[in-house]
Amino acid sequence: MEIEKFIESCEEKLADKFKLVDDIAYFNQAKVLDAFNAHKVALRHFNGTTGYGYDDEGRDCLGKLYAAAFGAESGIVSPHIVSGTHALTVALFGLLRPNDTLLCISGMPYDTLRGVIFGEGNGSLKDFGVHFECCDLTDGDFDFDAIAEHLNEKVKVLYIQRSRGYELRDALSCAQIEAACKFVRSIGYNGCIFVDNCYGEFVEKREPSDVGADVVVGSLIKNAGGGLAPSGGYICGKAEYIDLIGKRLTAPSIGLEVGSYAGGYQYFYQGLFMAPHTVAQAVKSSLLIGCAMAELGYKNYPSLDKTPYDITRAIEFGSVEKMVHFIREVQYASPVDGYVTCVPWDMPGYDEKIIMAAGTFVSGASIELSADGPVKPPYIAYFQGGLTYEHGKYALAKILKKLI
Ligand SMILES: *Cc1c(COP(=O)(O)O)cnc(C)c1O
């Protein structure tokens, strides 16, 4: 079949899903605009500051906007947070003390967090005497019996990772996270419920912080920065926790009173404004590629009869050649470095060689069209992003030409 016709037939199959995605985008756009309005955002908020950054209005207001959008009391948004891993690290170190336990209830955390939590001799939480325990998911949902067994008064942070990372499970929905929050509270847990929210922001109408999570954390070069934020991360949640984390972000004596950014904040504000729409473009791109790959017989997740709960799609290739072809075509379809051929590489923080297509305007931004994966059987590529649906569709056409 002609490639254009084939893609058109996928779009027809997805029409109802696309409508749902648009409805969510509108809901979240309204939520974000209400926050801008309530906090009286004005041009002066975009101005940069220098030095200590006392009374940096742009910085403070930005934190309040993200908090409002996520249904949280307080928020930290900083261009100085270098990545999602760094945001999660700052938040965990802000909350945990020697002899506390960190209990993860969504299986093993994302690869780059493992060194943070239980690395040896690298300044990890473990080096500082923080214990780590973990409950696996069963059939893609929380194992409440195991959680009840592991919970005790030493558990100060209960950790949930919403998106799949380099695993084959689907992302957790806010309904699932809500059930977990209710359950642990019902059996007397009164510590911090902490969510790694990477790739989940604005995919649903609610965020984990709307349904019982105390702290949510993510990267601004994924969903939450709308494709415009040039760097940074956010940490939002209960004021008492954000206060503690602020003392770790800077110093215990100064907390969130300081922090300047000479470059100014326009792209951070504009990125949050764009984020609901941009995320919808990425979700639609993911659905289209998922539908096409399924038609061609490639297993991919989340399954198309389920609502997606993050922007990522895992596609199983079963052969290294096909996986590499797929990722290379994503790179060739990119606006930046589109002439470059991807090769597997030893990336810091990962155990296996990773192959990564990221021909992005913001270096490494995976809200932009990108694909990556560790090169090991069964050869799964993780696809995500797309600032515009049209870009996702263009990449798919290239991929189909190569694979058919
Ligand atoms: C991307 C991601 C992170 C953080 O990764 P960075 O590359 O450091 O931004 C953490 N957890 C999950 C689930 C992720 O997808």
CSV table of C-alpha atoms and ligand atoms in Angstrom, one decimal:
chain,number,residue,atom,x,y,z
A,1,MET,CA,0.0,0.0,0.0
A,2,GLU,CA,1.1,3.5,-0.6
A,3,ILE,CA,2.7,5.1,2.4
A,4,GLU,CA,0.5,8.2,2.5
A,5,LYS,CA,-2.7,6.1,2.2
A,6,PHE,CA,-1.5,3.8,5.0
A,7,ILE,CA,-0.8,6.7,7.3
A,8,GLU,CA,-4.2,8.2,6.5
A,9,SER,CA,-5.9,4.9,7.4
A,10,CYS,CA,-4.1,5.0,10.7
A,11,GLU,CA,-5.3,8.5,11.3
A,12,GLU,CA,-8.9,7.5,10.6
A,13,LYS,CA,-8.6,4.7,13.2
A,14,LEU,CA,-7.3,7.1,15.7
A,15,ALA,CA,-9.8,9.9,15.2
A,16,ASP,CA,-11.7,9.3,18.5
A,17,LYS,CA,-8.5,9.1,20.5
A,18,PHE,CA,-7.2,12.3,19.0
A,19,LYS,CA,-10.4,14.0,20.1
A,20,LEU,CA,-9.8,12.9,23.6
A,21,VAL,CA,-6.3,14.2,23.5
A,22,ASP,CA,-7.5,17.6,22.3
A,23,ASP,CA,-10.1,17.7,25.1
A,24,ILE,CA,-7.3,17.1,27.7
A,25,ALA,CA,-5.1,19.7,26.0
A,26,TYR,CA,-7.9,22.3,26.3
A,27,PHE,CA,-8.6,21.5,29.9
A,28,ASN,CA,-4.9,21.8,30.8
A,29,GLN,CA,-4.5,25.0,28.7
A,30,ALA,CA,-7.3,26.6,30.7
A,31,LYS,CA,-5.6,25.5,33.9
A,32,VAL,CA,-2.3,27.0,33.0
A,33,LEU,CA,-3.9,30.3,31.7
A,34,ASP,CA,-5.9,30.6,35.0
A,35,ALA,CA,-2.6,30.3,36.8
A,36,PHE,CA,-1.0,33.0,34.7
A,37,ASN,CA,-4.0,35.2,35.4
A,38,ALA,CA,-4.2,34.5,39.1
A,39,HIS,CA,-0.5,35.4,39.5
A,40,LYS,CA,-0.7,38.5,37.3
A,41,VAL,CA,2.1,37.6,35.0
A,42,ALA,CA,3.6,40.7,33.4
A,43,LEU,CA,6.5,41.4,31.1
A,44,ARG,CA,8.7,42.3,34.0
A,45,HIS,CA,8.7,38.7,35.2
A,46,PHE,CA,10.8,37.8,32.1
A,47,ASN,CA,13.7,40.0,33.2
A,48,GLY,CA,16.9,38.3,34.2
A,49,THR,CA,18.8,39.1,37.4
A,50,THR,CA,22.4,38.7,38.4
A,51,GLY,CA,24.4,37.9,41.5
A,52,TYR,CA,22.5,36.6,44.5
A,53,GLY,CA,19.1,37.2,42.8
A,54,TYR,CA,17.4,38.6,45.9
A,55,ASP,CA,13.8,39.6,45.1
A,56,ASP,CA,14.0,37.9,41.7
A,57,GLU,CA,10.3,38.2,40.9
A,58,GLY,CA,10.6,36.1,37.7
A,59,ARG,CA,12.0,33.1,39.6
A,60,ASP,CA,9.5,33.3,42.4
A,61,CYS,CA,6.4,33.7,40.2
A,62,LEU,CA,7.5,30.9,38.0
A,63,GLY,CA,7.6,28.5,40.9
A,64,LYS,CA,4.1,29.6,41.9
A,65,LEU,CA,2.8,29.1,38.4
A,66,TYR,CA,4.0,25.5,38.2
A,67,ALA,CA,2.6,24.8,41.7
A,68,ALA,CA,-0.8,26.2,40.6
A,69,ALA,CA,-0.8,24.2,37.4
A,70,PHE,CA,0.0,21.0,39.3
A,71,GLY,CA,-2.4,21.6,42.2
A,72,ALA,CA,0.4,22.0,44.7
A,73,GLU,CA,1.1,24.5,47.5
A,74,SER,CA,4.6,25.6,46.5
A,75,GLY,CA,7.1,25.1,43.7
A,76,ILE,CA,10.7,25.4,42.8
A,77,VAL,CA,11.5,26.0,39.1
A,78,SER,CA,15.1,26.6,38.3
A,79,PRO,CA,17.3,26.8,35.1
A,80,HIS,CA,20.2,25.7,37.3
A,81,ILE,CA,18.7,22.2,37.8
A,82,VAL,CA,20.6,20.4,35.1
A,83,SER,CA,18.2,17.5,34.3
A,84,GLY,CA,15.4,15.4,35.7
A,85,THR,CA,17.9,13.2,37.5
A,86,HIS,CA,19.3,16.3,39.2
A,87,ALA,CA,15.8,17.6,40.2
A,88,LEU,CA,15.0,14.2,41.7
A,89,THR,CA,18.4,14.1,43.5
A,90,VAL,CA,18.0,17.5,45.1
A,91,ALA,CA,14.5,16.6,46.2
A,92,LEU,CA,15.5,13.3,47.7
A,93,PHE,CA,18.5,14.7,49.5
A,94,GLY,CA,16.4,17.5,50.8
A,95,LEU,CA,13.9,15.1,52.3
A,96,LEU,CA,15.9,12.1,53.6
A,97,ARG,CA,18.2,11.9,56.6
A,98,PRO,CA,20.6,9.1,57.8
A,99,ASN,CA,18.8,5.9,58.8
A,100,ASP,CA,15.6,6.9,57.0
A,101,THR,CA,14.2,4.5,54.4
A,102,LEU,CA,13.3,5.3,50.9
A,103,LEU,CA,10.6,2.8,49.7
A,104,CYS,CA,10.0,2.6,46.0
A,105,ILE,CA,6.6,1.0,45.2
A,106,SER,CA,6.8,1.1,41.3
A,107,GLY,CA,9.7,-1.4,40.8
A,108,MET,CA,13.3,-0.4,40.2
A,109,PRO,CA,13.7,3.3,39.6
A,110,TYR,CA,15.0,4.8,36.4
A,111,ASP,CA,18.6,3.9,35.5
A,112,THR,CA,20.2,7.2,36.4
A,113,LEU,CA,18.5,7.2,39.8
A,114,ARG,CA,20.1,3.9,40.8
A,115,GLY,CA,23.5,5.5,41.3
A,116,VAL,CA,21.9,8.3,43.2
A,117,ILE,CA,20.0,6.0,45.6
A,118,PHE,CA,22.4,3.0,46.1
A,119,GLY,CA,25.7,3.8,44.3
A,120,GLU,CA,28.8,2.8,46.2
A,121,GLY,CA,31.3,5.5,47.3
A,122,ASN,CA,29.9,8.1,44.9
A,123,GLY,CA,28.0,10.3,47.4
A,124,SER,CA,24.8,8.4,47.0
A,125,LEU,CA,21.9,8.4,49.5
A,126,LYS,CA,23.3,5.0,50.6
A,127,ASP,CA,26.7,6.5,51.4
A,128,PHE,CA,24.8,8.9,53.7
A,129,GLY,CA,23.1,6.0,55.5
A,130,VAL,CA,19.7,6.2,53.8
A,131,HIS,CA,18.2,2.7,53.2
A,132,PHE,CA,16.5,1.6,50.1
A,133,GLU,CA,13.7,-0.9,49.6
A,134,CYS,CA,11.6,-1.7,46.6
A,135,CYS,CA,8.3,-3.4,45.8
A,136,ASP,CA,7.7,-4.5,42.2
A,137,LEU,CA,4.5,-3.8,40.3
A,138,THR,CA,2.3,-6.8,39.6
A,139,ASP,CA,0.5,-6.9,36.2
A,140,GLY,CA,1.2,-3.2,35.8
A,141,ASP,CA,-0.3,-2.2,39.1
A,142,PHE,CA,0.8,-1.6,42.7
A,143,ASP,CA,1.2,-4.7,44.9
A,144,PHE,CA,-0.7,-3.5,48.0
A,145,ASP,CA,0.2,-6.5,50.1
A,146,ALA,CA,3.9,-6.0,49.5
A,147,ILE,CA,3.6,-2.3,50.2
A,148,ALA,CA,1.8,-3.0,53.5
A,149,GLU,CA,4.6,-5.4,54.4
A,150,HIS,CA,7.4,-2.9,53.7
A,151,LEU,CA,5.8,0.2,55.3
A,152,ASN,CA,7.1,1.1,58.8
A,153,GLU,CA,8.0,4.2,60.7
A,154,LYS,CA,11.5,4.4,59.1
A,155,VAL,CA,10.0,5.0,55.6
A,156,LYS,CA,10.2,8.8,55.2
A,157,VAL,CA,9.8,8.9,51.4
A,158,LEU,CA,7.5,6.6,49.4
A,159,TYR,CA,8.7,6.8,45.8
A,160,ILE,CA,6.5,6.3,42.7
A,161,GLN,CA,7.8,6.5,39.2
A,162,ARG,CA,5.0,7.4,36.8
A,163,SER,CA,6.5,6.7,33.4
A,164,ARG,CA,8.1,3.4,32.3
A,165,GLY,CA,11.8,4.5,31.9
A,166,TYR,CA,13.6,1.7,30.0
A,167,GLU,CA,11.1,-1.0,31.2
A,168,LEU,CA,8.3,-2.5,29.2
A,169,ARG,CA,5.5,-1.6,31.7
A,170,ASP,CA,2.9,1.0,30.9
A,171,ALA,CA,2.9,4.4,32.7
A,172,LEU,CA,0.9,4.6,35.9
A,173,SER,CA,-2.3,6.6,35.7
A,174,CYS,CA,-3.3,9.2,38.2
A,175,ALA,CA,-6.2,7.0,39.2
A,176,GLN,CA,-3.7,4.2,40.1
A,177,ILE,CA,-1.5,6.7,41.9
A,178,GLU,CA,-4.6,8.0,43.8
A,179,ALA,CA,-5.5,4.5,44.9
A,180,ALA,CA,-1.9,4.0,46.2
A,181,CYS,CA,-2.0,7.3,48.1
A,182,LYS,CA,-5.4,6.4,49.7
A,183,PHE,CA,-4.2,3.0,50.6
A,184,VAL,CA,-0.9,4.0,52.3
A,185,ARG,CA,-2.8,6.7,54.2
A,186,SER,CA,-5.5,4.3,55.3
A,187,ILE,CA,-2.8,2.0,56.9
A,188,GLY,CA,-1.3,5.0,58.8
A,189,TYR,CA,1.6,6.1,56.6
A,190,ASN,CA,2.2,9.8,57.2
A,191,GLY,CA,5.5,10.4,55.4
A,192,CYS,CA,6.1,12.0,52.1
A,193,ILE,CA,4.6,10.5,48.9
A,194,PHE,CA,7.0,11.4,46.1
A,195,VAL,CA,6.4,11.1,42.4
A,196,ASP,CA,8.9,11.1,39.6
A,197,ASN,CA,6.5,12.8,37.1
A,198,CYS,CA,8.9,12.7,34.1
A,199,TYR,CA,6.9,12.4,30.8
A,200,GLY,CA,3.6,12.4,32.6
A,201,GLU,CA,2.9,16.1,32.9
A,202,PHE,CA,-0.3,17.3,31.1
A,203,VAL,CA,-1.1,13.9,29.6
A,204,GLU,CA,-4.1,13.6,31.9
A,205,LYS,CA,-6.4,16.3,33.3
A,206,ARG,CA,-5.0,15.6,36.8
A,207,GLU,CA,-1.4,15.4,38.0
A,208,PRO,CA,-0.2,13.1,40.9
A,209,SER,CA,-0.2,16.2,43.1
A,210,ASP,CA,-3.9,16.6,42.5
A,211,VAL,CA,-4.6,13.1,43.8
A,212,GLY,CA,-2.6,12.8,47.0
A,213,ALA,CA,1.2,13.0,46.1
A,214,ASP,CA,3.1,15.4,48.3
A,215,VAL,CA,6.0,16.1,46.0
A,216,VAL,CA,6.2,15.9,42.2
A,217,VAL,CA,9.4,16.3,40.2
A,218,GLY,CA,10.3,16.5,36.6
A,219,SER,CA,12.5,18.0,33.8
A,220,LEU,CA,11.8,21.1,31.8
A,221,ILE,CA,13.3,19.6,28.7
A,222,LYS,CA,10.5,17.1,28.7
A,223,ASN,CA,6.8,17.8,28.9
A,224,ALA,CA,6.8,20.5,31.5
A,225,GLY,CA,8.9,23.0,29.6
A,226,GLY,CA,6.7,22.9,26.5
A,227,GLY,CA,9.7,22.5,24.1
A,228,LEU,CA,10.8,26.1,24.8
A,229,ALA,CA,12.5,26.0,28.2
A,230,PRO,CA,16.3,25.8,27.4
A,231,SER,CA,17.2,23.8,30.6
A,232,GLY,CA,16.0,23.2,34.1
A,233,GLY,CA,13.7,21.2,36.3
A,234,TYR,CA,10.8,21.7,38.7
A,235,ILE,CA,9.9,20.4,42.1
A,236,CYS,CA,6.4,21.1,43.4
A,237,GLY,CA,4.4,20.0,46.4
A,238,LYS,CA,3.5,20.7,50.1
A,239,ALA,CA,5.1,23.9,51.3
A,240,GLU,CA,6.9,22.2,54.2
A,241,TYR,CA,8.6,19.8,51.9
A,242,ILE,CA,9.5,22.4,49.2
A,243,ASP,CA,11.0,24.5,51.9
A,244,LEU,CA,13.3,21.7,53.0
A,245,ILE,CA,14.2,20.9,49.4
A,246,GLY,CA,14.9,24.6,48.8
A,247,LYS,CA,17.5,24.5,51.6
A,248,ARG,CA,19.2,21.7,49.7
A,249,LEU,CA,18.9,23.3,46.3
A,250,THR,CA,21.0,26.3,47.6
A,251,ALA,CA,22.2,26.1,51.2
A,252,PRO,CA,20.5,25.4,54.5
A,253,SER,CA,20.8,29.0,55.7
A,254,ILE,CA,19.5,30.7,52.5
A,255,GLY,CA,16.9,28.4,50.9
A,256,LEU,CA,14.8,29.9,48.2
A,257,GLU,CA,15.6,33.6,48.9
A,258,VAL,CA,18.4,33.5,46.3
A,259,GLY,CA,19.2,32.4,42.7
A,260,SER,CA,19.7,34.6,39.7
A,261,TYR,CA,19.5,33.9,36.0
A,262,ALA,CA,21.0,36.6,33.8
A,263,GLY,CA,19.4,35.1,30.6
A,264,GLY,CA,15.9,35.9,31.8
A,265,TYR,CA,12.8,33.8,32.0
A,266,GLN,CA,10.7,34.4,29.0
A,267,TYR,CA,11.2,30.9,27.5
A,268,PHE,CA,10.3,29.3,30.8
A,269,TYR,CA,7.0,31.1,31.0
A,270,GLN,CA,6.2,30.7,27.4
A,271,GLY,CA,7.2,27.0,27.7
A,272,LEU,CA,4.7,26.4,30.5
A,273,PHE,CA,2.1,28.2,28.4
A,274,MET,CA,2.8,25.9,25.4
A,275,ALA,CA,3.2,22.7,27.4
A,276,PRO,CA,-0.5,21.5,27.3
A,277,HIS,CA,-0.6,21.9,23.5
A,278,THR,CA,2.9,20.5,22.9
A,279,VAL,CA,2.2,17.5,25.0
A,280,ALA,CA,-0.9,16.8,23.0
A,281,GLN,CA,1.2,16.9,19.8
A,282,ALA,CA,3.6,14.4,21.3
A,283,VAL,CA,0.8,12.1,22.4
A,284,LYS,CA,-0.8,12.2,19.0
A,285,SER,CA,2.6,11.4,17.3
A,286,SER,CA,3.1,8.5,19.7
A,287,LEU,CA,-0.4,7.1,18.9
A,288,LEU,CA,0.2,7.5,15.2
A,289,ILE,CA,3.5,5.7,15.2
A,290,GLY,CA,2.1,3.1,17.6
A,291,CYS,CA,-0.8,2.4,15.3
A,292,ALA,CA,1.4,2.1,12.2
A,293,MET,CA,3.9,-0.1,13.8
A,294,ALA,CA,1.2,-2.4,15.2
A,295,GLU,CA,-0.3,-2.7,11.7
A,296,LEU,CA,3.1,-3.8,10.5
A,297,GLY,CA,3.3,-6.5,13.3
A,298,TYR,CA,5.6,-4.8,15.7
A,299,LYS,CA,4.5,-5.2,19.4
A,300,ASN,CA,4.4,-1.8,21.0
A,301,TYR,CA,3.2,-0.2,24.3
A,302,PRO,CA,1.0,1.3,25.6
A,303,SER,CA,-1.5,-0.8,23.7
A,304,LEU,CA,-3.8,1.2,21.4
A,305,ASP,CA,-6.9,0.2,23.2
A,306,LYS,CA,-5.7,1.9,26.3
A,307,THR,CA,-5.5,5.6,27.1
A,308,PRO,CA,-1.8,6.7,27.2
A,309,TYR,CA,-0.6,8.0,30.5
A,310,ASP,CA,2.7,9.4,29.3
A,311,ILE,CA,4.2,10.5,26.0
A,312,THR,CA,6.5,7.6,25.5
A,313,ARG,CA,6.1,4.5,23.3
A,314,ALA,CA,8.1,1.3,23.6
A,315,ILE,CA,8.5,-0.6,20.3
A,316,GLU,CA,9.9,-4.1,20.2
A,317,PHE,CA,12.0,-4.8,17.2
A,318,GLY,CA,13.5,-8.2,18.0
A,319,SER,CA,16.5,-7.4,15.9
A,320,VAL,CA,19.4,-5.0,16.4
A,321,GLU,CA,19.3,-3.9,12.7
A,322,LYS,CA,15.6,-2.9,12.7
A,323,MET,CA,16.0,-1.1,16.0
A,324,VAL,CA,19.0,0.9,14.7
A,325,HIS,CA,17.2,1.6,11.4
A,326,PHE,CA,14.2,3.0,13.3
A,327,ILE,CA,16.3,5.3,15.4
A,328,ARG,CA,18.4,6.4,12.5
A,329,GLU,CA,15.3,7.4,10.5
A,330,VAL,CA,14.1,9.5,13.5
A,331,GLN,CA,17.4,11.3,13.4
A,332,TYR,CA,17.3,11.8,9.6
A,333,ALA,CA,13.8,13.3,10.1
A,334,SER,CA,15.1,15.9,12.6
A,335,PRO,CA,15.5,19.6,12.0
A,336,VAL,CA,18.9,19.7,13.6
A,337,ASP,CA,21.8,17.3,12.8
A,338,GLY,CA,19.4,15.5,10.4
A,339,TYR,CA,22.4,14.5,8.3
A,340,VAL,CA,24.0,12.6,11.1
A,341,THR,CA,23.9,8.8,11.4
A,342,CYS,CA,23.3,7.5,15.0
A,343,VAL,CA,25.6,4.9,16.6
A,344,PRO,CA,25.4,3.2,20.0
A,345,TRP,CA,27.4,4.9,22.7
A,346,ASP,CA,28.4,4.5,26.4
A,347,MET,CA,26.4,7.2,28.0
A,348,PRO,CA,27.1,8.4,31.6
A,349,GLY,CA,24.6,6.9,34.0
A,350,TYR,CA,23.7,3.9,32.0
A,351,ASP,CA,25.0,0.3,32.1
A,352,GLU,CA,24.5,-0.8,28.4
A,353,LYS,CA,25.4,1.1,25.3
A,354,ILE,CA,22.6,3.5,24.3
A,355,ILE,CA,21.6,4.5,20.8
A,356,MET,CA,19.8,7.9,20.7
A,357,ALA,CA,18.2,10.0,18.1
A,358,ALA,CA,17.9,13.6,19.3
A,359,GLY,CA,18.1,16.1,16.5
A,360,THR,CA,16.7,18.7,18.7
A,361,PHE,CA,16.8,22.5,19.1
A,362,VAL,CA,17.4,22.2,22.9
A,363,SER,CA,20.2,19.7,23.2
A,364,GLY,CA,18.8,16.3,24.4
A,365,ALA,CA,15.3,17.6,24.9
A,366,SER,CA,13.0,14.6,24.7
A,367,ILE,CA,9.8,16.6,24.4
A,368,GLU,CA,11.2,17.1,20.9
A,369,LEU,CA,10.9,14.1,18.5
A,370,SER,CA,13.4,11.6,19.7
A,371,ALA,CA,14.0,7.9,20.1
A,372,ASP,CA,16.5,5.9,22.1
A,373,GLY,CA,17.1,2.6,23.9
A,374,PRO,CA,19.7,0.3,25.4
A,375,VAL,CA,21.1,-2.0,22.7
A,376,LYS,CA,20.2,-5.4,24.1
A,377,PRO,CA,17.6,-8.0,23.4
A,378,PRO,CA,14.6,-7.8,22.7
A,379,TYR,CA,15.8,-4.5,21.1
A,380,ILE,CA,13.2,-2.0,22.2
A,381,ALA,CA,13.3,1.5,21.0
A,382,TYR,CA,11.6,4.2,23.2
A,383,PHE,CA,10.1,6.8,21.1
A,384,GLN,CA,8.8,10.1,22.4
A,385,GLY,CA,8.1,13.7,21.6
A,386,GLY,CA,7.3,15.8,18.6
A,387,LEU,CA,6.7,19.5,19.0
A,388,THR,CA,4.3,19.3,16.2
A,389,TYR,CA,2.1,16.3,15.1
A,390,GLU,CA,3.2,17.0,11.5
A,391,HIS,CA,6.8,16.3,12.5
A,392,GLY,CA,5.8,12.9,14.0
A,393,LYS,CA,3.9,12.1,10.8
A,394,TYR,CA,6.9,13.1,8.6
A,395,ALA,CA,9.2,10.9,10.6
A,396,LEU,CA,6.8,8.0,10.3
A,397,ALA,CA,6.7,8.3,6.6
A,398,LYS,CA,10.6,8.1,6.5
A,399,ILE,CA,10.5,5.1,8.9
A,400,LEU,CA,7.9,3.3,6.8
A,401,LYS,CA,10.0,3.8,3.6
A,402,LYS,CA,12.9,2.1,5.3
A,403,LEU,CA,11.1,-0.7,7.1
A,404,ILE,CA,8.6,-1.8,4.4
B,1,LIG,C1,13.9,11.1,31.8
B,1,LIG,C2,13.6,10.5,33.1
B,1,LIG,C3,14.2,10.9,34.2
B,1,LIG,C4,15.3,11.9,34.3
B,1,LIG,O1,16.2,11.9,33.3
B,1,LIG,P1,17.1,13.1,32.8
B,1,LIG,O2,17.7,12.5,31.6
B,1,LIG,O3,18.1,13.2,33.9
B,1,LIG,O4,16.3,14.3,32.6
B,1,LIG,C5,13.8,10.2,35.4
B,1,LIG,N1,12.8,9.4,35.4
B,1,LIG,C6,12.2,9.0,34.3
B,1,LIG,C7,11.1,8.0,34.4
B,1,LIG,C8,12.5,9.6,33.1
B,1,LIG,O5,11.8,9.2,32.0
